Amino acid sequence: MKKPEYIVAIGASAGGLEALSAFFEHTPIDSVSYIIIPHLSPDFKSRMVEILSRHSELDILEAEEEMPVEINKVYLIPNTKYMGIRNGKLFLIEKEGQSLPHMTIDAFLTSLADERGPKAIGIVLSGVGSDGSLGAIAVENAGGVVMVQDPNETKFDGMPRSVLNAIDTPYVFSAADLPLAIQRYISTRNEIDVTAEAPLSEEALAKFVDLIKDQYPFDFTHYKNGTLERRIRRRMTHHNLLELDSFFAYLQKNPQEIELLISDFLIGVTSFFRDREAYEVLEREVLPKIISAKSENELLKVWVTCCATGEEAYSLAILIKEYLLEQKSNIDVKIFATDINENALKQAAKGVFSNNITKTVSKERLVKFFDKATDSFKIKPEIREMLIFARHDLTKNPPYCYVDLISCRNMLIYIKPVLQKQILAKLGFGLRKNGYLFLGSSENISVAKDTFVEISAKWKIYQSIKSDRAIIFDGQLTAPISNLSIKYGEKEIKPKALPRNSENAPDLNEAILSESGLSGVIIDREGKVSNSFGDLSAYLKQERFKFDLRELLPENLSLAFSSTLQKVIKSNQRERINNISFIEPETAKHSTADLIVSPYADRKTNFKGMLVLFKKSETVEVQHNVASFKIDVQTKEYIAQLEEDLMQASQDLNSSNDFLETSKEAMQAFNEELLSANEEMQSANEELHSINEELETVNAAHKYTINELTDLNDDLNNYFRSNVNGQLFVDKDILLKKYSPGAVSHINIMESDLGRPLSNITTNIKFETLIDDIKKVISDGEIIIKEIESNQGRLYQVMTSPYLKKGNDLPNGAIITFYDVTDLKKAQHELDKSIKMLSLATVASEMGTWSIDVQDKELFCSIRLKEIFGFEADTEVALDDIIGQIEISHQPIVMKAIETAIKDDGRFEIEFPIVRLIDNAHSWVRAIGNLSHDKNRTAAFLTGIMHDVTDHKLDDLRKNDFIAIVSHELKSPLTSLQGYLQLLDRNARKTKDEFAIGALEKTMRQVKKMEVLISGFLNVSRLESGKIYLNRQSFEIDALTREIVAEITTANTTVTISVAADCGCIIQGDRDKIGQVITNILSNAIKYSPSDHMIEVSCKAEGESVQISIKDHGFGIKTEDLEKLFDRYYRVESAKTKTISGFGIGLYLCAEIIHRHNGKIWAESEIGKGSTFCFSIPCLH
């Protein structure tokens, strides 16, 4: 036994048989082992081994306990077991008692991962649910590989998509291509192992992003590189393309492949109540605060971004609905569920989900908020009406406004920080003050943390704290500084230009300024600080932080700055003062610094102000236009400037006071009106914008609803068109609303009859009570079924049932359905006729009929059968009652015959004695039956007839008595005749009368034949009367066989017999009788075979029995003769056998002897090639 290096485990469910067939049709013999783990029904025997064997040259076996796993073999899990693997052997665990659902694929994949590690290969094919996802994670964590059938190819994509959501595998192929992928993976793991390749460059990714952006409304520019790369690699592997350029060219030629790539980029992983604890926090800490702040007329607005197929949106709707019901609140709720993927939105709008949601939605919620279908759940209308689904691109479209709760979960983790910041700004803008933001557990608001306060650190729930609503765009605060030229001494320091929106720009600019020793601030015209850079701790008073720079600077620096600022404002020229002596605020040390004040403007924002730079003083040469700081001079200049400014200000003040006084009240009133109007217009504008978005969303929802109604209408029309039965729909006033095309041919309805009272429509049916029946159905809600006849003689079954509307139990009309049962009635009539004829024939033949249910042994029997056993006609009779009337010696024989017929799928035929219940009379009956099966080929009923054969049995007994008497009477004179013939033979030999000697020899041979014939008749008689007894003893069958062959070979020197008798079996039986059987069959072989052909005799053990076979090369026996070969007195008649003597007794006696040893005897033959006679009997060992 050779163990495999790799073991391939294949999981499949609904639609998996077709995928498995395709898989194994392309599977090479490649020294691996395959384990199949399908979802099989425990109630029916699987035929998968038989089916898959047609598609593969590999051996396919049903797994058994402790079965070793060998190469080039396929093992199938039993339908009632879990399966695992340990030390190279399979082990089984009963499903019974295990909780549902049975995750058999997860169980085996996990076991395989533990057993084989990196040598484990998991395959997941078509199926519903998520079985296989946990196992796939285990295999991947163990270093193995997981491959998945392409979800776009599967009949049911639940299991493949569940695995793809759980792990990031690039191995996605069609079922037919998977074997080749496995072979390539094993032979050259690096060939398609995408994880080993170097990461894609920014330029390479940009090519794909631009290609998509040019043709579709999707921009993935700011998605993280790893997210895009993994999905590009996956599609490459799917098409067996190893070169990036080849895949790019393939995309250009195949637009549909671009759509598949986009679908992969749009990660739609979601589920109901994902992170249950997070929803508990919402329920406990968030919803009560939001709802308690609402009045009855206020709208509660929720926005679920990136909603995919809607599970999260519906989860929030259910949570809110539960809380409102608990609080008995009637406030309106509107949940906007948006996504960029229209296909996902269509699915979400339907509100239909697979049975897999039972894992995440409680039973109570399933009952309360879902309608159950055969294989799915549908959201109830009261929840569906709370949601509006619409397409929305967070990166481009404006946000919804005045929202109370925004959910944006597990989207930010896939995009770069620059886009994260934009989106968080939009979400903050969309929230009301004190609104809540709900992120994924791996996300945070680090790029916008000044806008929110944390509610739950673990589950990333935040509350908006800003009252102003402004969207922050992705500018860099230090961008204006990056283009400044800073001159110090003779040196010009210019920071290096950086790319726009570079994430490193702030850090680089700061580093350049630090290296030059410069620190500074940007101020507006009033001296208020708007930005700062560098280390300002030596120059600013941090403990008294204000925005006016004059108040932040130490005394001398403040004085120097104030006087210099006025000069720069007047001259609009750069000014510099060196060697300003001051006391550092932080350390109280004496220090000197240089001060530079320069005009500054930002063209992008139209900001105008001043750039103020500080630098510790150094010993430098005196420069032109640069003054050193002298406090008395600066003070006098500053005072003079202040006096001049004060005088000018006083004059300006006096001249304007009069004007201000006269216009103050009017201007103030006018200003207030303008402010009020402006606020109203701003508010109205925002409301209009919000309403417009909501209208667009509602319009999209209506569009989805219209499409659904159109599809539903198409479904109904197609149903009506394909329905051969006629159907009428009437309203509660019995006006015809609708009819199916089948009604036209059946009952002569026309389109012009729509809207007319049904009582005024003339049809070709004889149904006077139809109108009354409809009225009764509408009033009582019951269903009425009647049979009627048309004018053409056709028969119809008419079912009148109530027409119900959803949410209303009272009938709103009626549905009348016409089923044409003419052919059915004819067939029923013929069947009744056949049953009657069969009944008459059964009565005439005095036979009883019976049927036994194979499963519960329940007996169905006719009155005649009850009469045979002496029961009253109206008595309930069970199988045990019938068995009880059989003579005790034959009861086990009959029961065994019944069990054998059921087990061997064969014919039941037996005679046995009974004792009639009514009069204790003894009689014999003969029972004949056959096994029938249900639609699943499972044994269902053993059915047959039974008749009284007492008279036939008595005739047989009389015949046997007669044969015994005649045979006995003939034996005495025959013995005397033999004696006289022997005397005559001696006299003839004395006289040497050759003629007499020859005649006497022939006479003696005829007498011997007569003796054998008489003995045969006697044996038959004794067998049938039970007077032949077996002298049982233990003996070795090999020795008996060799002994008989030696005797026959000695007597027939022209015969060649080969013997293979070395099985060593010990028999408990009648040695002479078994020897008689072997002798009889060997004698027949000699008689019916050419003298120059060999006869082969063999003994071999077969389980708990020994089988003896005698093969000749004679004439052969026809198939129709084989069935009767062991019947009493039956002899094969043919031209070749007419010259060979025989009476048809020998094989009958052989069969009876073997049967009395609880054995079997049979013959196999082919015309012209000889025959093989076999019998088997139990052996001791």
mmCIF file with all atom_site columns, C-alpha atoms in Angstrom, residues 520-521 523 560-569 572-578 594-600 609-615:
data_model
loop_
_atom_site.group_PDB
_atom_site.id
_atom_site.type_symbol
_atom_site.label_atom_id
_atom_site.label_alt_id
_atom_site.label_comp_id
_atom_site.label_asym_id
_atom_site.label_entity_id
_atom_site.label_seq_id
_atom_site.pdbx_PDB_ins_code
_atom_site.Cartn_x
_atom_site.Cartn_y
_atom_site.Cartn_z
_atom_site.occupancy
_atom_site.B_iso_or_equiv
_atom_site.pdbx_formal_charge
_atom_site.auth_seq_id
_atom_site.auth_comp_id
_atom_site.auth_asym_id
_atom_site.auth_atom_id
_atom_site.pdbx_PDB_model_num
ATOM 1  C CA . GLY A 1 520 ? 7.607  81.088 12.673 1.00 0.00 ? 520 GLY A CA 1
ATOM 2  C CA . VAL A 1 521 ? 3.932  81.841 12.410 1.00 0.00 ? 521 VAL A CA 1
ATOM 3  C CA . ILE A 1 523 ? -0.770 85.937 11.005 1.00 0.00 ? 523 ILE A CA 1
ATOM 4  C CA . ALA A 1 560 ? 9.983  94.907 18.277 1.00 0.00 ? 560 ALA A CA 1
ATOM 5  C CA . PHE A 1 561 ? 7.267  92.951 16.444 1.00 0.00 ? 561 PHE A CA 1
ATOM 6  C CA . SER A 1 562 ? 4.601  95.681 16.947 1.00 0.00 ? 562 SER A CA 1
ATOM 7  C CA . SER A 1 563 ? 6.779  98.460 15.557 1.00 0.00 ? 563 SER A CA 1
ATOM 8  C CA . THR A 1 564 ? 8.048  96.318 12.686 1.00 0.00 ? 564 THR A CA 1
ATOM 9  C CA . LEU A 1 565 ? 4.533  95.111 11.793 1.00 0.00 ? 565 LEU A CA 1
ATOM 10 C CA . GLN A 1 566 ? 3.339  98.714 11.285 1.00 0.00 ? 566 GLN A CA 1
ATOM 11 C CA . LYS A 1 567 ? 6.269  99.414 8.936  1.00 0.00 ? 567 LYS A CA 1
ATOM 12 C CA . VAL A 1 568 ? 5.601  96.314 6.837  1.00 0.00 ? 568 VAL A CA 1
ATOM 13 C CA . ILE A 1 569 ? 1.866  97.105 6.618  1.00 0.00 ? 569 ILE A CA 1
ATOM 14 C CA . ASN A 1 572 ? 4.449  96.214 2.016  1.00 0.00 ? 572 ASN A CA 1
ATOM 15 C CA . GLN A 1 573 ? 8.170  95.359 2.167  1.00 0.00 ? 573 GLN A CA 1
ATOM 16 C CA . ARG A 1 574 ? 10.081 92.780 4.120  1.00 0.00 ? 574 ARG A CA 1
ATOM 17 C CA . GLU A 1 575 ? 11.627 94.061 7.420  1.00 0.00 ? 575 GLU A CA 1
ATOM 18 C CA . ARG A 1 576 ? 14.233 92.491 9.676  1.00 0.00 ? 576 ARG A CA 1
ATOM 19 C CA . ILE A 1 577 ? 15.618 93.329 13.146 1.00 0.00 ? 577 ILE A CA 1
ATOM 20 C CA . ASN A 1 578 ? 18.648 91.543 14.606 1.00 0.00 ? 578 ASN A CA 1
ATOM 21 C CA . ASP A 1 594 ? 16.496 87.940 14.967 1.00 0.00 ? 594 ASP A CA 1
ATOM 22 C CA . LEU A 1 595 ? 12.990 88.857 13.744 1.00 0.00 ? 595 LEU A CA 1
ATOM 23 C CA . ILE A 1 596 ? 11.801 88.801 10.109 1.00 0.00 ? 596 ILE A CA 1
ATOM 24 C CA . VAL A 1 597 ? 8.346  90.096 9.097  1.00 0.00 ? 597 VAL A CA 1
ATOM 25 C CA . SER A 1 598 ? 7.284  89.716 5.471  1.00 0.00 ? 598 SER A CA 1
ATOM 26 C CA . PRO A 1 599 ? 3.999  90.122 3.543  1.00 0.00 ? 599 PRO A CA 1
ATOM 27 C CA . TYR A 1 600 ? 2.385  86.738 2.699  1.00 0.00 ? 600 TYR A CA 1
ATOM 28 C CA . GLY A 1 609 ? -1.355 88.196 6.027  1.00 0.00 ? 609 GLY A CA 1
ATOM 29 C CA . MET A 1 610 ? 2.192  88.243 7.369  1.00 0.00 ? 610 MET A CA 1
ATOM 30 C CA . LEU A 1 611 ? 4.918  85.685 7.724  1.00 0.00 ? 611 LEU A CA 1
ATOM 31 C CA . VAL A 1 612 ? 6.823  86.170 10.992 1.00 0.00 ? 612 VAL A CA 1
ATOM 32 C CA . LEU A 1 613 ? 10.123 84.263 11.390 1.00 0.00 ? 613 LEU A CA 1
ATOM 33 C CA . PHE A 1 614 ? 12.353 83.882 14.487 1.00 0.00 ? 614 PHE A CA 1
ATOM 34 C CA . LYS A 1 615 ? 15.965 82.744 14.699 1.00 0.00 ? 615 LYS A CA 1
#
